[in-house]
Tab-separated table of C-alpha atoms in Angstrom:
chain	number	residue	atom	x	y	z
A	1221	MET	CA	2.864	-14.390	3.123
A	1222	GLU	CA	1.131	-11.622	1.179
A	1223	ILE	CA	3.052	-8.488	0.235
A	1224	THR	CA	1.357	-5.275	1.324
A	1225	TRP	CA	1.001	-2.108	-0.735
A	1226	ALA	CA	3.713	-0.360	1.304
A	1227	GLN	CA	6.080	-3.326	1.020
A	1228	GLY	CA	5.536	-3.213	-2.733
A	1229	VAL	CA	6.532	0.471	-2.804
A	1230	PHE	CA	9.669	-0.265	-0.764
A	1231	ALA	CA	10.573	-3.038	-3.213
A	1232	PHE	CA	9.968	-0.683	-6.132
A	1233	CYS	CA	12.328	1.898	-4.621
A	1234	GLY	CA	15.085	-0.679	-4.306
A	1235	GLY	CA	14.493	-2.477	-7.591
A	1236	VAL	CA	13.565	0.405	-9.918
A	1237	LEU	CA	14.095	3.858	-8.414
A	1238	ALA	CA	17.647	3.182	-7.205
A	1239	PRO	CA	18.903	1.763	-10.551
A	1240	ALA	CA	17.134	4.567	-12.448
A	1241	THR	CA	18.956	7.124	-10.314
A	1242	GLY	CA	22.229	5.364	-11.017
A	1243	ILE	CA	21.570	5.429	-14.757
A	1244	LEU	CA	20.807	9.162	-14.689
A	1245	CYS	CA	24.057	9.784	-12.821
A	1246	VAL	CA	25.973	7.742	-15.397
A	1247	TRP	CA	24.371	9.712	-18.225
A	1248	ARG	CA	25.369	13.027	-16.637
A	1249	LEU	CA	28.910	12.084	-15.582
A	1250	ARG	CA	29.836	10.635	-18.976
A	1251	ARG	CA	30.290	14.230	-20.146
A	1252	GLN	CA	32.898	14.720	-17.447
A	1253	ASP	CA	34.973	11.635	-18.325
A	1254	VAL	CA	33.968	9.900	-15.097
A	1255	SER	CA	33.778	6.113	-14.968
A	1256	PRO	CA	30.225	4.849	-15.608
A	1257	LEU	CA	30.641	2.470	-12.680
A	1258	LYS	CA	31.447	5.362	-10.356
A	1259	GLY	CA	28.393	7.271	-11.527
A	1260	PHE	CA	26.101	4.273	-11.105
A	1261	VAL	CA	27.465	3.464	-7.646
A	1262	LEU	CA	26.962	7.074	-6.594
A	1263	GLY	CA	23.330	7.204	-7.708
A	1264	PHE	CA	22.330	3.663	-6.796
A	1265	GLY	CA	24.282	3.662	-3.532
A	1266	THR	CA	22.798	6.938	-2.292
A	1267	VAL	CA	19.242	5.705	-2.781
A	1268	PHE	CA	19.887	2.187	-1.532
A	1269	CYS	CA	21.553	3.432	1.670
A	1270	ALA	CA	18.569	5.701	2.301
A	1271	LEU	CA	16.244	2.759	1.712
A	1272	ILE	CA	18.077	0.609	4.257
A	1273	ALA	CA	18.042	3.444	6.802
A	1274	VAL	CA	14.319	4.124	6.534
A	1275	SER	CA	13.559	0.393	6.544
A	1276	PHE	CA	15.271	0.050	9.914
A	1277	LEU	CA	13.486	3.172	11.154
A	1278	ALA	CA	10.104	1.851	10.029
A	1279	ARG	CA	10.790	-1.511	11.667
A	1280	PHE	CA	11.747	0.261	14.897
A	1281	ILE	CA	8.606	2.423	14.951
A	1282	PHE	CA	6.209	-0.311	13.779
A	1283	PRO	CA	7.831	-3.580	14.918
A	1284	GLY	CA	4.688	-5.643	14.383
A	1285	TYR	CA	3.992	-4.577	10.799
A	1286	PRO	CA	2.423	-6.106	8.732
A	1287	ARG	CA	0.882	-8.455	11.323
A	1288	VAL	CA	-0.191	-5.400	13.299
A	1289	THR	CA	-2.107	-3.087	11.021
A	1290	VAL	CA	-0.593	0.286	10.142
A	1291	PRO	CA	-2.418	2.622	7.721
A	1292	GLU	CA	-0.771	1.982	4.378
A	1293	PRO	CA	-0.344	5.685	3.475
A	1294	ILE	CA	1.650	6.145	6.699
A	1295	ALA	CA	3.825	3.121	5.905
A	1296	ILE	CA	4.350	4.389	2.355
A	1297	SER	CA	5.346	7.844	3.636
A	1298	PHE	CA	8.582	6.280	4.913
A	1299	THR	CA	9.697	6.028	1.280
A	1300	ILE	CA	9.586	9.813	0.810
A	1301	PRO	CA	13.154	10.213	2.195
A	1302	VAL	CA	14.223	7.518	-0.281
A	1303	PHE	CA	12.816	9.555	-3.140
A	1304	ALA	CA	14.478	12.667	-1.686
A	1305	SER	CA	17.814	10.830	-1.697
A	1306	SER	CA	17.434	10.183	-5.422
A	1307	ILE	CA	17.062	13.927	-5.994
A	1308	LEU	CA	20.107	14.504	-3.794
A	1309	ALA	CA	22.134	12.110	-5.929
A	1310	ILE	CA	21.154	14.021	-9.075
A	1311	TRP	CA	22.338	17.299	-7.576
A	1312	LEU	CA	25.566	15.735	-6.343
A	1313	VAL	CA	26.696	15.059	-9.906
A	1314	VAL	CA	25.997	18.597	-11.074
A	1315	ARG	CA	28.919	20.972	-11.335
A	1316	LYS	CA	27.507	24.435	-11.056
A	1317	ARG	CA	30.124	25.960	-13.269
A	1318	SER	CA	29.515	23.599	-16.157
A	1319	CYS	CA	25.885	22.595	-16.021
A	1320	SER	CA	22.629	24.456	-16.561
A	1321	THR	CA	19.581	23.785	-14.410
A	1322	ARG	CA	17.971	21.771	-17.204
A	1323	PHE	CA	19.522	18.452	-16.194
A	1324	PRO	CA	18.819	18.525	-12.439
A	1325	PHE	CA	15.247	19.729	-12.895
A	1326	GLY	CA	14.637	17.344	-15.774
A	1327	GLY	CA	16.120	14.430	-13.828
A	1328	ALA	CA	14.117	15.314	-10.716
A	1329	SER	CA	10.910	15.476	-12.760
A	1330	ALA	CA	11.622	12.081	-14.309
A	1331	LEU	CA	12.313	10.509	-10.904
A	1332	LEU	CA	9.183	12.083	-9.388
A	1333	THR	CA	7.082	10.675	-12.223
A	1334	LEU	CA	8.686	7.264	-11.744
A	1335	TYR	CA	8.146	7.343	-7.973
A	1336	VAL	CA	4.462	8.284	-8.231
A	1337	ALA	CA	3.933	5.674	-10.952
A	1338	GLY	CA	5.543	3.088	-8.660
A	1339	ILE	CA	3.123	3.902	-5.846
A	1340	PHE	CA	0.122	3.422	-8.123
A	1341	ALA	CA	1.594	0.302	-9.700
A	1342	ALA	CA	2.225	-1.248	-6.275
A	1343	TYR	CA	-1.345	-0.390	-5.252
A	1344	HIS	CA	-2.798	-2.294	-8.193
A	1345	MET	CA	-0.351	-5.189	-7.922
A	1346	PHE	CA	-0.394	-5.853	-4.180
A	1347	SER	CA	-3.717	-4.552	-2.837
A	1348	TRP	CA	-6.544	-7.044	-2.424
A	1349	PRO	CA	-9.522	-6.506	-4.766
A	1350	TYR	CA	-11.741	-5.770	-1.763
A	1351	ARG	CA	-9.585	-2.762	-0.924
A	1352	LYS	CA	-9.152	-1.625	-4.513
A	1353	ALA	CA	-12.944	-1.478	-4.830
A	1354	LEU	CA	-13.107	1.240	-2.153
A	1355	PRO	CA	-13.697	4.817	-3.307
A	1356	TRP	CA	-10.641	7.061	-3.024
A	1357	SER	CA	-12.505	9.136	-0.436
A	1358	ALA	CA	-12.625	6.175	1.988
A	1359	SER	CA	-10.938	6.835	5.322
A	1360	GLU	CA	-10.017	4.880	8.460
A	1361	VAL	CA	-9.208	1.902	6.247
A	1362	GLU	CA	-7.994	-1.166	8.125
A	1363	GLU	CA	-7.308	-4.676	6.866
A	1364	HIS	CA	-6.513	-8.000	8.498
A	1365	ILE	CA	-5.347	-10.850	6.299
A	1366	TRP	CA	-4.504	-14.480	6.866
A	1367	THR	CA	-3.356	-16.785	4.087
A	1368	ALA	CA	-2.357	-20.438	4.030
A	1369	GLY	CA	0.828	-19.901	2.066
A	1370	PHE	CA	0.799	-21.903	-1.155
A	1371	LEU	CA	-2.799	-23.007	-0.550
A	1372	PRO	CA	-5.691	-20.864	-1.814
A	1373	ASP	CA	-7.237	-20.660	1.668
A	1374	PHE	CA	-7.476	-17.175	3.145
A	1375	SER	CA	-9.389	-15.055	5.602
A	1376	TYR	CA	-9.775	-11.343	4.919
A	1377	SER	CA	-11.349	-8.574	6.999
A	1378	LEU	CA	-11.798	-4.930	6.023
A	1379	ARG	CA	-13.243	-1.859	7.669
A	1380	ALA	CA	-13.542	1.578	6.103
A	1381	ARG	CA	-15.470	4.774	6.642
A	1382	ILE	CA	-17.600	5.520	3.576
A	1383	THR	CA	-21.053	6.921	2.900
A	1384	GLU	CA	-24.099	4.664	2.790
A	1385	GLU	CA	-24.477	5.346	-0.925
A	1386	GLN	CA	-20.879	4.264	-1.499
A	1387	PHE	CA	-21.543	1.142	0.564
A	1388	LEU	CA	-24.484	0.188	-1.662
A	1389	ASP	CA	-22.310	0.744	-4.753
A	1390	TYR	CA	-19.643	-1.487	-3.182
A	1391	VAL	CA	-22.230	-4.219	-2.502
A	1392	ALA	CA	-23.493	-4.008	-6.085
A	1393	ARG	CA	-19.951	-4.241	-7.479
A	1394	PHE	CA	-19.412	-7.623	-5.802
A	1395	GLU	CA	-22.993	-8.726	-6.512
A	1396	LEU	CA	-23.755	-9.283	-2.833
A	1397	LYS	CA	-27.378	-10.041	-2.007
A	1398	SER	CA	-29.338	-9.185	1.100
A	1399	ALA	CA	-29.195	-12.029	3.626
A	1400	GLY	CA	-31.470	-10.386	6.183
A	1401	LYS	CA	-30.460	-9.203	9.613
A	1402	ARG	CA	-27.690	-10.929	11.493
A	1403	GLU	CA	-26.463	-10.612	15.058
A	1404	TYR	CA	-22.898	-9.320	15.343
A	1405	TYR	CA	-20.621	-9.396	18.351
A	1406	PHE	CA	-17.073	-8.323	18.979
A	1407	PHE	CA	-14.517	-11.069	18.682
A	1408	GLU	CA	-10.966	-10.929	19.895
A	1409	ARG	CA	-7.846	-11.025	17.757
A	1410	ASP	CA	-4.306	-10.642	18.972
A	1411	GLU	CA	-3.623	-7.922	16.443
A	1412	ALA	CA	-7.113	-6.352	16.497
A	1413	PRO	CA	-9.006	-6.627	19.772
A	1414	ARG	CA	-12.678	-5.621	19.544
A	1415	TRP	CA	-12.720	-6.124	15.798
A	1416	GLY	CA	-16.241	-5.797	14.494
A	1417	PRO	CA	-19.325	-3.570	14.568
A	1418	SER	CA	-21.180	-2.636	17.714
A	1419	PRO	CA	-23.108	-5.646	19.056
A	1420	GLY	CA	-26.533	-5.840	17.466
A	1421	ALA	CA	-28.528	-7.013	14.469
A	1422	TYR	CA	-27.621	-5.501	11.097
A	1423	GLU	CA	-28.728	-5.885	7.507
A	1424	THR	CA	-26.147	-8.205	5.963
A	1425	TYR	CA	-25.179	-8.673	2.325
A	1426	ARG	CA	-23.644	-11.967	1.317
A	1427	ARG	CA	-22.427	-14.010	-1.626
A	1428	GLU	CA	-21.121	-17.565	-1.818
A	1429	ASP	CA	-19.358	-19.343	-4.664
A	1430	GLY	CA	-18.091	-22.820	-3.821
A	1431	ASP	CA	-15.536	-22.553	-1.015
A	1432	TRP	CA	-15.456	-18.749	-1.278
A	1433	SER	CA	-17.794	-16.452	0.600
A	1434	MET	CA	-18.043	-12.708	1.177
A	1435	GLU	CA	-20.130	-10.720	3.595
A	1436	ALA	CA	-20.630	-6.986	4.171
A	1437	MET	CA	-22.595	-4.781	6.514
A	1438	TYR	CA	-22.814	-1.113	7.423
A	1439	ASP	CA	-22.850	0.425	10.892
A	1440	ASN	CA	-22.829	4.125	11.706
A	1441	GLY	CA	-20.715	5.218	8.747
A	1442	ILE	CA	-18.379	2.205	8.828
A	1443	MET	CA	-18.429	-0.664	6.355
A	1444	TRP	CA	-17.325	-4.080	7.574
A	1445	VAL	CA	-16.337	-6.751	5.063
A	1446	THR	CA	-15.208	-10.339	5.510
A	1447	ALA	CA	-14.169	-12.748	2.777
A	1448	ASN	CA	-13.012	-16.332	3.196
A	1449	GLU	CA	-11.976	-19.318	1.169
A	1450	THR	CA	-11.502	-22.686	2.849
């Protein structure tokens, strides 16, 4: 099963942000003769508990994710409280009477940089190339993905609102060629009923390479893309 962008950010928070918070707490508390283990547990534990809490909340609100599509920015927004908990942990180790504001603000800046870097890293690591090729101004982005596990077979569908000029740039990037007009109809999916453009004939762009094929068309401000390998 493919890992989504949001799932990658959640994993980053647990595997990188939480330990980094623990290390910062250790570095600060060493000046107060506090056990390094206690400092690490405080920082790591605060973030990890927040991560577990928001994971359960996200699962409760979106029980079908990732099978049922949820906009990735919305899914990623559930990690904001996790980042906030890392800042909380930094402030918990500060003793106002013995510490200037340099450490908490410096630590918060470092964690913010790490968190933002993690979001971008997860985007490039776990997003499909068809999505990464979209302009940043794209909106109403929706994906549906099926993979065959360890086999290379997959079926990928993408819709996004972009301008016609951006669509033509997208087509050129994947070297899709005009395949003439093709009739399109809605087809049903459990997770995406009425997936597809309005019924009608549309100019279609297509490319095939062995078992892989990709197709794109544009309808009333919306780009529709399918890619398959069988």
